[in-house]
CSV table of C-alpha atoms in Angstrom, one decimal:
chain,number,residue,atom,x,y,z
A,1,MET,CA,23.3,111.9,31.5
A,2,ARG,CA,25.5,114.8,33.0
A,3,ASN,CA,24.4,115.5,36.1
A,4,GLN,CA,23.4,119.6,35.3
A,5,SER,CA,24.8,120.7,38.8
A,6,GLN,CA,28.3,118.7,38.2
A,7,PRO,CA,31.1,121.1,36.8
A,8,ILE,CA,32.0,121.2,33.5
A,9,THR,CA,35.5,120.8,33.9
A,10,ALA,CA,34.9,117.1,36.3
A,11,GLY,CA,37.3,114.7,34.9
A,12,ILE,CA,39.9,117.2,33.7
A,13,ASN,CA,43.4,117.1,35.1
A,14,ASN,CA,44.0,120.4,36.5
A,15,SER,CA,46.9,120.3,38.7
A,16,ALA,CA,49.4,123.1,37.3
A,17,PRO,CA,52.5,121.8,36.6
A,18,GLN,CA,55.7,120.9,38.9
A,19,THR,CA,58.0,124.2,39.9
A,20,PHE,CA,61.2,124.4,41.3
A,21,LEU,CA,59.5,125.0,44.7
A,22,ASP,CA,57.5,121.7,44.3
A,23,ILE,CA,60.7,119.6,44.4
A,24,ALA,CA,61.5,117.8,47.8
A,25,PRO,CA,65.1,118.9,49.0
A,26,ARG,CA,66.1,115.2,49.1
A,27,GLN,CA,65.1,115.0,45.2
A,28,LEU,CA,67.5,118.1,44.9
A,29,LEU,CA,70.5,116.4,47.0
A,30,PRO,CA,71.8,113.9,44.2
A,31,TYR,CA,72.1,117.2,41.8
A,32,VAL,CA,73.7,119.2,44.8
A,33,LEU,CA,76.5,116.7,45.6
A,34,ALA,CA,77.1,116.1,42.4
A,35,ILE,CA,78.1,119.8,42.1
A,36,LEU,CA,80.0,120.1,45.0
A,37,ILE,CA,82.2,117.3,43.8
A,38,ALA,CA,82.4,118.6,40.4
A,39,TYR,CA,83.0,121.7,40.7
A,40,PRO,CA,86.2,121.6,42.9
A,41,VAL,CA,87.7,118.7,40.3
A,42,LEU,CA,86.7,121.5,37.6
A,43,VAL,CA,89.2,124.1,39.4
A,44,SER,CA,91.7,121.0,39.9
A,45,LEU,CA,92.1,120.4,36.3
A,46,LEU,CA,92.0,124.0,35.2
A,47,ARG,CA,94.6,125.7,37.8
A,48,PHE,CA,97.4,124.0,36.8
A,49,ARG,CA,96.4,124.6,32.7
A,50,ARG,CA,98.4,127.4,33.0
A,51,VAL,CA,101.8,125.7,34.6
A,52,GLN,CA,101.4,123.1,32.1
A,53,TRP,CA,101.2,125.7,28.9
A,54,LEU,CA,104.3,127.1,30.3
A,55,HIS,CA,106.1,124.1,30.2
A,56,GLN,CA,105.1,123.1,27.0
A,57,LYS,CA,105.5,126.7,25.1
A,58,TYR,CA,109.4,127.0,27.1
A,59,LYS,CA,110.8,123.6,26.2
A,60,TYR,CA,113.5,123.3,29.0
A,61,PRO,CA,112.6,119.7,30.4
A,62,ASN,CA,115.7,119.5,32.3
A,63,ARG,CA,118.2,121.5,34.3
A,64,ALA,CA,121.0,121.3,31.6
A,65,SER,CA,118.6,123.3,29.0
A,66,MET,CA,117.7,125.9,31.3
A,67,ALA,CA,121.2,127.7,30.5
A,68,LYS,CA,119.6,128.7,27.2
A,69,MET,CA,116.9,130.4,28.5
A,70,THR,CA,116.3,134.1,27.4
A,71,ASP,CA,116.0,137.2,29.1
A,72,ASP,CA,113.1,137.6,27.1
A,73,GLU,CA,111.6,134.1,27.4
A,74,ALA,CA,112.6,134.5,31.7
A,75,TRP,CA,110.7,138.1,31.9
A,76,GLU,CA,107.5,136.3,29.7
A,77,ILE,CA,107.4,133.9,32.1
A,78,GLN,CA,107.3,135.8,35.3
A,79,LYS,CA,105.1,138.3,34.1
A,80,VAL,CA,102.8,135.0,33.6
A,81,LEU,CA,103.2,135.0,37.3
A,82,LEU,CA,102.8,138.6,38.4
A,83,GLN,CA,99.9,139.4,36.3
A,84,LEU,CA,98.2,135.6,36.4
A,85,GLU,CA,99.0,133.6,38.7
A,86,PHE,CA,100.2,134.9,41.8
A,87,PRO,CA,99.1,138.8,41.6
A,88,PHE,CA,98.3,139.5,45.3
A,89,LEU,CA,101.4,138.0,46.8
A,90,TYR,CA,103.9,139.0,44.0
A,91,VAL,CA,103.1,142.2,44.9
A,92,LYS,CA,102.9,142.4,48.5
A,93,ALA,CA,106.5,140.1,47.9
A,94,LEU,CA,108.2,143.2,46.1
A,95,GLN,CA,106.7,145.7,48.7
A,96,PHE,CA,108.5,143.4,51.5
A,97,ALA,CA,111.4,143.3,49.6
A,98,LEU,CA,112.3,147.0,49.8
A,99,PHE,CA,111.1,146.8,53.3
A,100,ARG,CA,113.3,144.4,54.2
A,101,THR,CA,116.2,146.5,53.0
A,102,TYR,CA,115.5,148.9,55.7
A,103,GLY,CA,116.5,146.0,58.6
A,104,VAL,CA,120.3,147.1,57.7
A,105,PRO,CA,121.4,149.9,59.2
A,106,THR,CA,123.8,151.3,56.3
A,107,ILE,CA,120.9,151.3,54.1
A,108,SER,CA,118.2,152.8,56.6
A,109,GLY,CA,120.5,155.1,57.8
A,110,LEU,CA,121.3,157.0,53.8
A,111,LEU,CA,117.2,157.2,53.6
A,112,THR,CA,117.0,158.6,57.0
A,113,LYS,CA,120.1,161.3,56.3
A,114,THR,CA,118.3,162.0,52.8
A,115,SER,CA,114.5,162.4,54.8
A,116,GLN,CA,113.4,160.0,51.3
A,117,PHE,CA,111.8,157.2,53.4
A,118,SER,CA,111.7,158.6,57.1
A,119,ASN,CA,109.5,161.7,56.5
A,120,PRO,CA,105.9,161.4,56.1
A,121,GLU,CA,106.2,164.7,53.1
A,122,THR,CA,108.4,162.7,50.9
A,123,SER,CA,107.8,158.8,52.0
A,124,TYR,CA,104.7,158.5,49.7
A,125,LYS,CA,106.6,160.1,46.7
A,126,ARG,CA,109.6,157.7,47.1
A,127,TYR,CA,107.8,154.6,47.2
A,128,ALA,CA,105.4,155.7,44.4
A,129,ASP,CA,108.8,156.4,42.3
A,130,THR,CA,110.5,152.8,43.5
A,131,SER,CA,107.0,151.5,42.3
A,132,ALA,CA,107.0,153.3,39.1
A,133,LEU,CA,110.9,152.4,37.7
A,134,VAL,CA,110.3,148.8,39.1
A,135,GLN,CA,106.9,148.4,37.4
A,136,GLU,CA,108.6,149.9,34.5
A,137,PHE,CA,111.2,147.4,33.8
A,138,MET,CA,109.1,144.1,34.9
A,139,GLY,CA,106.6,145.4,32.8
A,140,ASN,CA,108.0,146.1,29.7
A,141,ALA,CA,110.2,143.5,27.4
A,142,PRO,CA,114.0,143.6,28.4
A,143,SER,CA,115.3,145.2,25.2
A,144,SER,CA,112.3,147.7,24.9
A,145,LYS,CA,113.0,151.5,25.5
A,146,ARG,CA,110.8,152.1,28.1
A,147,THR,CA,113.0,149.4,30.3
A,148,LEU,CA,116.2,150.8,29.2
A,149,THR,CA,115.1,154.3,29.8
A,150,ALA,CA,114.2,152.9,33.5
A,151,ILE,CA,117.2,150.7,34.4
A,152,ALA,CA,119.6,153.9,33.2
A,153,ARG,CA,117.5,156.7,35.2
A,154,THR,CA,118.0,153.7,38.4
A,155,ARG,CA,121.5,153.9,37.7
A,156,TRP,CA,121.7,157.6,37.7
A,157,LEU,CA,119.8,158.0,40.6
A,158,HIS,CA,122.3,155.8,42.8
A,159,ASN,CA,125.8,156.6,40.7
A,160,GLY,CA,126.0,159.7,43.0
A,161,TYR,CA,125.8,158.0,46.3
A,162,ARG,CA,127.6,154.7,45.0
A,163,ALA,CA,130.6,156.9,43.9
A,164,SER,CA,131.0,158.4,47.5
A,165,GLY,CA,130.6,155.3,48.7
A,166,LYS,CA,127.1,156.2,50.6
A,167,ILE,CA,125.7,152.8,49.4
A,168,SER,CA,128.0,149.8,49.1
A,169,GLU,CA,127.6,147.5,46.1
A,170,ASN,CA,127.0,144.8,48.8
A,171,ASP,CA,124.0,146.7,49.4
A,172,MET,CA,122.9,147.3,46.1
A,173,LEU,CA,123.8,143.8,45.4
A,174,TYR,CA,121.6,142.6,48.4
A,175,THR,CA,118.9,144.7,47.1
A,176,LEU,CA,118.7,143.4,43.9
A,177,GLY,CA,118.7,140.0,45.0
A,178,LEU,CA,115.7,140.4,47.6
A,179,PHE,CA,113.8,141.5,44.8
A,180,ALA,CA,114.3,137.8,43.2
A,181,ILE,CA,114.5,136.1,46.6
A,182,GLN,CA,110.9,137.7,48.0
A,183,PRO,CA,108.8,136.4,45.6
A,184,ILE,CA,109.9,133.1,45.8
A,185,ARG,CA,110.0,132.5,49.4
A,186,PHE,CA,106.4,134.4,49.9
A,187,ILE,CA,105.0,131.7,47.1
A,188,GLU,CA,106.7,128.8,48.8
A,189,MET,CA,105.4,129.7,52.1
A,190,PHE,CA,101.7,131.1,51.3
A,191,GLU,CA,100.4,130.1,47.8
A,192,TRP,CA,98.4,127.7,46.6
A,193,ARG,CA,101.5,125.6,44.8
A,194,LYS,CA,104.8,125.5,44.8
A,195,LEU,CA,107.1,127.1,41.8
A,196,THR,CA,108.7,125.0,39.4
A,197,ASP,CA,112.4,124.8,38.4
A,198,LEU,CA,111.6,126.6,34.9
A,199,GLU,CA,109.6,129.5,37.0
A,200,LYS,CA,112.8,129.8,39.5
A,201,CYS,CA,115.0,129.7,36.5
A,202,ALA,CA,113.1,132.6,35.0
A,203,ILE,CA,112.8,134.8,38.0
A,204,GLY,CA,116.6,134.3,38.6
A,205,THR,CA,117.6,134.5,34.7
A,206,PHE,CA,115.7,137.9,34.9
A,207,TRP,CA,117.4,139.6,38.0
A,208,LYS,CA,120.7,138.5,37.2
A,209,SER,CA,120.5,140.2,33.8
A,210,LEU,CA,119.0,143.4,35.6
A,211,GLY,CA,121.9,143.2,37.6
A,212,ASP,CA,124.2,143.4,34.6
A,213,GLY,CA,122.3,146.6,33.0
A,214,LEU,CA,122.3,148.3,36.3
A,215,SER,CA,126.1,147.3,37.0
A,216,ILE,CA,126.0,145.5,40.0
A,217,SER,CA,128.9,143.5,40.8
A,218,TYR,CA,128.7,139.9,41.6
A,219,GLU,CA,132.0,139.4,42.3
A,220,VAL,CA,131.8,138.0,46.2
A,221,LEU,CA,129.4,135.6,44.3
A,222,PRO,CA,131.1,132.1,44.4
A,223,SER,CA,130.9,131.3,40.3
A,224,HIS,CA,131.7,135.4,39.5
A,225,LYS,CA,135.0,134.2,38.1
A,226,THR,CA,133.9,131.0,36.3
A,227,GLY,CA,130.4,131.9,35.4
A,228,PHE,CA,127.2,131.3,36.1
A,229,ARG,CA,125.5,128.3,34.7
A,230,ASP,CA,122.2,129.4,34.6
A,231,GLY,CA,119.2,131.6,36.4
A,232,LEU,CA,118.8,128.8,38.9
A,233,GLN,CA,122.5,128.7,40.4
A,234,TRP,CA,122.5,132.7,40.3
A,235,LEU,CA,119.6,132.6,42.5
A,236,GLU,CA,121.3,129.4,44.6
A,237,GLU,CA,124.1,131.9,45.5
A,238,ILE,CA,122.5,134.9,45.6
A,239,MET,CA,120.4,133.5,48.4
A,240,ALA,CA,122.9,132.0,50.5
A,241,TRP,CA,125.2,135.1,50.3
A,242,SER,CA,121.9,137.2,51.3
A,243,ASP,CA,121.1,135.2,54.4
A,244,ALA,CA,124.9,135.2,55.4
A,245,TYR,CA,124.6,139.3,54.5
A,246,GLU,CA,121.6,139.2,57.1
A,247,ALA,CA,123.4,137.4,59.7
A,248,GLU,CA,126.4,140.3,59.8
A,249,TYR,CA,124.7,143.4,58.9
A,250,MET,CA,121.1,142.7,59.6
A,251,VAL,CA,121.2,144.3,63.1
A,252,PRO,CA,118.9,146.7,65.2
A,253,HIS,CA,119.0,150.3,65.1
A,254,ALA,CA,117.0,153.3,65.5
A,255,THR,CA,117.1,154.5,61.9
A,256,ASN,CA,115.6,151.0,60.9
A,257,ARG,CA,112.9,151.5,63.1
A,258,GLU,CA,112.5,155.4,61.5
A,259,THR,CA,112.3,154.0,58.1
A,260,ALA,CA,109.9,151.3,58.7
A,261,ASP,CA,107.4,153.6,60.4
A,262,GLN,CA,107.2,155.4,57.6
A,263,THR,CA,107.0,152.2,55.1
A,264,THR,CA,104.5,150.8,57.2
A,265,ALA,CA,102.7,154.0,57.1
A,266,VAL,CA,102.4,153.5,53.6
A,267,LEU,CA,101.6,150.0,53.4
A,268,LEU,CA,98.5,150.5,55.7
A,269,TYR,CA,97.4,153.6,54.1
A,270,MET,CA,94.2,152.2,52.7
A,271,VAL,CA,93.3,150.7,56.5
A,272,PRO,CA,90.9,152.7,58.5
A,273,LYS,CA,92.2,153.7,61.1
A,274,PRO,CA,90.6,151.9,64.0
A,275,PHE,CA,91.8,148.8,62.2
A,276,GLN,CA,95.3,149.8,61.6
A,277,TYR,CA,96.9,148.3,64.9
A,278,ILE,CA,95.6,145.3,63.5
A,279,GLY,CA,97.4,145.9,60.0
A,280,LEU,CA,100.4,146.5,62.1
A,281,TYR,CA,100.5,143.1,63.7
A,282,PHE,CA,100.0,141.6,60.7
A,283,VAL,CA,103.4,143.6,59.2
A,284,SER,CA,105.1,142.1,62.1
A,285,PHE,CA,103.6,138.6,61.4
A,286,MET,CA,105.0,139.0,57.7
A,287,MET,CA,108.6,139.4,59.6
A,288,ASP,CA,110.7,137.1,60.6
A,289,ASP,CA,112.5,137.0,63.5
A,290,ARG,CA,115.7,138.4,62.6
A,291,LEU,CA,114.0,141.2,60.7
A,292,ARG,CA,111.8,142.1,63.6
A,293,ARG,CA,114.6,142.4,65.8
A,294,ALA,CA,116.2,144.6,63.4
A,295,MET,CA,113.5,146.5,63.2
A,296,LEU,CA,112.7,146.9,66.9
A,297,TYR,CA,109.2,145.6,66.7
A,298,ASP,CA,107.2,143.4,69.0
A,299,PRO,CA,105.9,140.2,68.0
A,300,PRO,CA,102.3,139.9,67.1
A,301,PRO,CA,100.5,138.6,70.2
A,302,ALA,CA,100.0,134.5,70.2
A,303,ALA,CA,95.9,134.8,69.5
A,304,TYR,CA,96.4,137.3,66.2
A,305,ALA,CA,99.6,134.7,64.6
A,306,LYS,CA,97.4,132.3,64.9
A,307,PHE,CA,94.2,134.1,63.2
A,308,PHE,CA,96.5,135.5,60.1
A,309,SER,CA,98.2,131.9,60.2
A,310,SER,CA,94.9,130.4,59.9
A,311,LEU,CA,93.6,133.1,57.1
A,312,LEU,CA,96.3,132.4,55.1
A,313,SER,CA,95.6,128.9,55.1
A,314,VAL,CA,92.2,129.2,53.9
A,315,ARG,CA,92.8,131.9,51.6
A,316,ARG,CA,95.5,128.7,50.0
A,317,PHE,CA,92.4,126.5,50.2
A,318,VAL,CA,90.1,128.7,48.5
A,319,ILE,CA,92.3,129.5,45.7
A,320,ARG,CA,93.8,125.8,45.1
A,321,TYR,CA,90.3,124.3,45.2
A,322,LEU,CA,87.2,126.6,44.7
A,323,SER,CA,89.0,129.7,42.6
A,324,LEU,CA,88.8,129.5,38.6
A,325,PRO,CA,92.0,130.6,36.8
A,326,ARG,CA,92.4,134.0,36.5
A,327,PRO,CA,91.5,135.0,32.9
A,328,TYR,CA,94.1,136.9,30.7
A,329,PHE,CA,91.5,140.0,30.5
A,330,LEU,CA,91.4,140.5,34.7
A,331,ARG,CA,95.5,140.5,34.6
A,332,TYR,CA,96.8,142.2,37.1
A,333,THR,CA,98.2,145.5,35.7
A,334,THR,CA,99.2,148.8,37.6
A,335,PHE,CA,99.9,151.1,34.7
A,336,THR,CA,99.0,152.2,31.4
A,337,GLU,CA,100.7,150.3,28.4
A,338,GLN,CA,101.5,153.2,26.1
A,339,PRO,CA,102.5,156.3,27.1
A,340,ASP,CA,100.0,159.3,26.3
A,341,GLU,CA,101.1,162.6,23.6
A,342,ASN,CA,102.9,164.0,26.2
A,343,GLY,CA,104.9,160.8,26.6
A,344,ARG,CA,103.7,160.2,30.1
A,345,ILE,CA,102.6,157.1,32.0
A,346,PHE,CA,100.1,156.9,34.8
A,347,ILE,CA,99.6,154.6,37.8
A,348,THR,CA,96.0,153.0,37.6
A,349,GLN,CA,96.0,151.1,40.8
A,350,TRP,CA,97.5,152.6,43.9
A,351,ASP,CA,97.8,151.4,47.5
A,352,ALA,CA,98.9,154.6,48.9
A,353,ALA,CA,98.8,158.3,48.3
A,354,PRO,CA,97.4,158.8,44.4
A,355,TYR,CA,101.1,159.9,42.7
A,356,TYR,CA,100.6,159.7,39.1
A,357,VAL,CA,97.0,158.4,39.0
A,358,ALA,CA,95.4,160.3,36.1
A,359,PRO,CA,91.6,162.1,37.8
A,360,THR,CA,89.4,160.3,35.5
A,361,PHE,CA,85.5,159.4,36.5
A,362,ARG,CA,86.4,156.2,37.5
A,363,SER,CA,89.3,157.2,40.0
A,364,ARG,CA,87.7,159.8,41.3
A,365,TRP,CA,84.2,157.9,41.6
A,366,GLY,CA,84.7,154.3,41.6
A,367,PRO,CA,84.6,152.0,44.4
A,368,VAL,CA,87.9,152.9,45.8
A,369,ALA,CA,87.8,156.7,45.4
A,370,TRP,CA,84.6,156.3,47.6
A,371,LEU,CA,86.3,154.1,50.3
A,372,THR,CA,89.2,156.8,49.7
A,373,TRP,CA,87.2,159.7,50.3
A,374,ALA,CA,85.2,158.4,53.7
A,375,MET,CA,88.8,157.7,55.3
A,376,GLY,CA,89.7,161.5,54.2
A,377,ARG,CA,92.4,160.5,52.0
A,378,PRO,CA,93.3,162.5,49.0
A,379,LEU,CA,91.3,161.6,45.3
A,380,PRO,CA,93.8,161.5,42.2
A,381,GLY,CA,93.4,165.2,41.0
A,382,ASP,CA,93.3,166.6,44.7
A,383,GLY,CA,96.0,169.0,45.8
A,384,GLY,CA,96.6,170.9,42.4
A,385,ASN,CA,100.0,169.2,40.7
A,386,LYS,CA,100.6,167.8,44.2
A,387,TYR,CA,100.3,164.2,43.0
A,388,TYR,CA,101.5,164.3,39.7
A,389,PRO,CA,98.4,164.0,38.1
A,390,GLN,CA,100.2,164.3,34.6
A,391,GLY,CA,101.7,161.1,34.7
A,392,TYR,CA,105.1,160.1,35.1
A,393,TYR,CA,107.8,160.7,32.3
A,394,PRO,CA,110.5,158.4,33.0
A,395,PRO,CA,113.4,160.3,32.8
A,396,ASP,CA,112.3,162.5,35.3
A,397,VAL,CA,111.2,159.7,37.6
A,398,GLY,CA,112.9,160.5,40.9
A,399,PRO,CA,113.3,162.9,44.2
A,400,LYS,CA,112.1,166.2,43.1
A,401,TYR,CA,115.4,167.7,43.4
A,402,PHE,CA,116.3,165.4,40.3
A,403,GLU,CA,113.5,166.4,38.4
A,404,GLY,CA,115.2,167.4,34.9
A,405,LYS,CA,118.3,166.8,35.6
A,406,GLY,CA,120.9,163.7,34.3
A,407,ARG,CA,119.7,163.5,30.7
A,408,THR,CA,123.1,163.4,29.2
A,409,SER,CA,124.0,160.5,31.4
A,410,LEU,CA,120.6,158.7,30.4
A,411,GLU,CA,120.7,158.8,27.1
A,412,GLU,CA,124.6,157.7,27.2
A,413,TYR,CA,123.3,155.1,29.5
A,414,VAL,CA,120.6,153.8,27.2
A,415,GLN,CA,122.9,153.5,24.0
A,416,GLY,CA,125.2,151.0,26.2
A,417,LEU,CA,122.5,149.2,27.3
A,418,GLU,CA,121.1,149.0,23.7
A,419,GLY,CA,124.3,147.3,22.8
A,420,SER,CA,124.4,144.8,25.7
A,421,ARG,CA,120.7,144.4,26.6
A,422,THR,CA,119.1,142.6,23.7
A,423,GLY,CA,116.8,140.0,25.5
A,424,LYS,CA,119.2,137.0,24.5
A,425,CYS,CA,120.4,134.8,27.2
A,426,PRO,CA,122.5,136.2,30.5
A,427,PHE,CA,124.7,133.3,30.3
A,428,ILE,CA,125.8,132.6,27.1
């Protein structure tokens, strides 16, 4: 008979269900180890899917077949590299391509005389204009009206200087070549994988075709008379020629330093002032000895050079083994894909003065805006029309004194390009 004092719950298992906190750490260890092993394997499998997809989509299995690569295909491949595979370093390489040209006194001297990149009042605008034109013909199909207009505008802006001999044809070729060469070299040195021949051929094909559109002469290259076989051959020859050109003409000069200082100010625009000296060391670190001597810059201290090298190595490791590929919806874009009702285009990501940025809620109140405000920098919409908050109109891009000029010549150039730049193979 049950004892009356015995609790009615006696004999019932009243233990609570086991929770996550009750599990011993050593019980979790196999699962943690499995995740630590499986995740890098998953990243490795997914990391190379896009380059494999490129090779499956564009069927150029060998060097001989690449001679048929079209301008449209080259643009599509390069766009994948720029927007999805290597967006950060690809953009930095393009910036350094422009920066590198200022190590040649004939180029830096002209910019100093025109004050376009030696005067802080104009250097940010000049940088924004160059970015706008480059993004127009890199971000739109080769035969599109926007691309043809950007090429025509670039030609018109340079024609007066070329005709007078203030800009030599070799300097034009050298500048064009750097936009192809620098991304390849930056990726080879600092990125998580090397480029394939297909990707290099695409870069060479695209920029060779662009040079045709800009009427840049290739007569100094060995295959000019016989014709280039493919984008790789053009790339190989312009790399060799550019290196030789630098060896002769990239020499120390005061105007190099003057334009370099203003360009460095643009590159370090979003770096807080207390840390700008570190940014300056990093800019110097990214230069090779020849460019550093030409710019009259000192090399960074050894400790900083080692730190920067380690940082880039860690970045390479993290992206290669720990970061999933960038999805398409997060692709890197810097401008609006469609013009507004006035035919104007807006820059959506800026790293210097907010030229051509619409004063939207995000651009004035988002995280970047707060950082900009904290640094005492102007926000989109500040300064009235100083920063062109209405966006840019491609036929007007360039120095202020060229706005509204050259329309007749531009239309003639566009008409000529419509017949020659059709997106087909530039080697056939």
